[in-house]
Amino acid sequence: MDFVLDTCDDLFLDFVWAKLVPASAFNSSLPVLPILAQSVDKWSWNHLVSHLPHPPLSPIVSESFSSSIFNGTIPDVSAWPRDYIPRQILSLSVLTLIGIHLLYFIFAWMSYTFIFNHDMMKHPRFLKNQVRLEIQSSLKAFPMITLLTLPWFLGEVRGKSKLYTDIEAYGGWTYMVLSVPFFLLFTDYCIYWVHRWLHHPLLYKTLHKPHHKWIIPTPFASHAFHPIDGYLQSVPYHLFAFLFPLHRILYLVLFVLVNFWSIFIHDSDMITGHPLEKVINGPAHHTLHHIYFTVNYGQYFTWADRTGNSYRHPDSSLDPLLEVKMQERAEREAREEKEKKE
């Protein structure tokens, strides 16, 4: 997240914060020149924000401000520098909320439109207005998940994590490439146990049951859970960056991809028979998890479920679409029988 924040600061946040918390509001030692009174609204805003806490203005900022203002201009400088914690917290909060909404709606819409089999919506266990309910549940969860995740992101931008920029700092490209499977294996195993613990009776009803409301999920169900449930299953991703070195750009890419994967496995797909079926915990495996609850807890791979005796192989005979077809056939036969009687 440090890379994202630095990039956004360069592109637009420095400008935004210079307008929101301008240095001019706190430089009371300087005379009020006519240029400061050109706009009543701006002067009122300066007066309002002048009551906000702020770090001491750096000598460079003060000197730049003094020089500019006596030349008849007001510099675009914020009293809240980039490393000021309140600014970082607010910037991270807004960026995280925007980011998760974009990821969710873009990827879930794509999966729902181009991958999800809409015949599944005819399943008897598919809820009325389920897509709308899934989206509403997700939107309710996002603010709290963002709040819970902020300490991790703040630690990253303040240099407390092991994210790095220089590829040669940790074994060059060899380590960078190997860190990908290491990241996937570590997070997969951790999420397996977090997910399994969430199915414990003491936790399930309060935290995880809301997500299992979607027996036949759509991609929009991927983030439709209790916020603490969603946060706990995201902890391994953040924890990895504080325990092991990981290139910051690679971490950002992996973070986006795991969110995409979470959406992808919620498309109720039961395509079976592919070569990696016994290795990759894909949509078919996760479909069985939503139907049978206590199987296939893994995120990417099947090895943790195999080790923990919770693996169930996705067989074509378990496809929930078969129940849809049976129901359609029964309805068709009933209509034909009715037509014969008429």
mmCIF file of C-alpha atoms in Angstrom, residues 4 128 198 295:
data_model
loop_
_atom_site.group_PDB
_atom_site.id
_atom_site.type_symbol
_atom_site.label_atom_id
_atom_site.label_comp_id
_atom_site.label_asym_id
_atom_site.label_seq_id
_atom_site.Cartn_x
_atom_site.Cartn_y
_atom_site.Cartn_z
ATOM 1 C CA VAL A 4 -0.082 3.117 -3.976
ATOM 2 C CA LYS A 128 -35.203 -14.269 -3.886
ATOM 3 C CA LEU A 198 -14.658 -19.984 11.684
ATOM 4 C CA VAL A 295 -15.394 -29.602 3.206
#
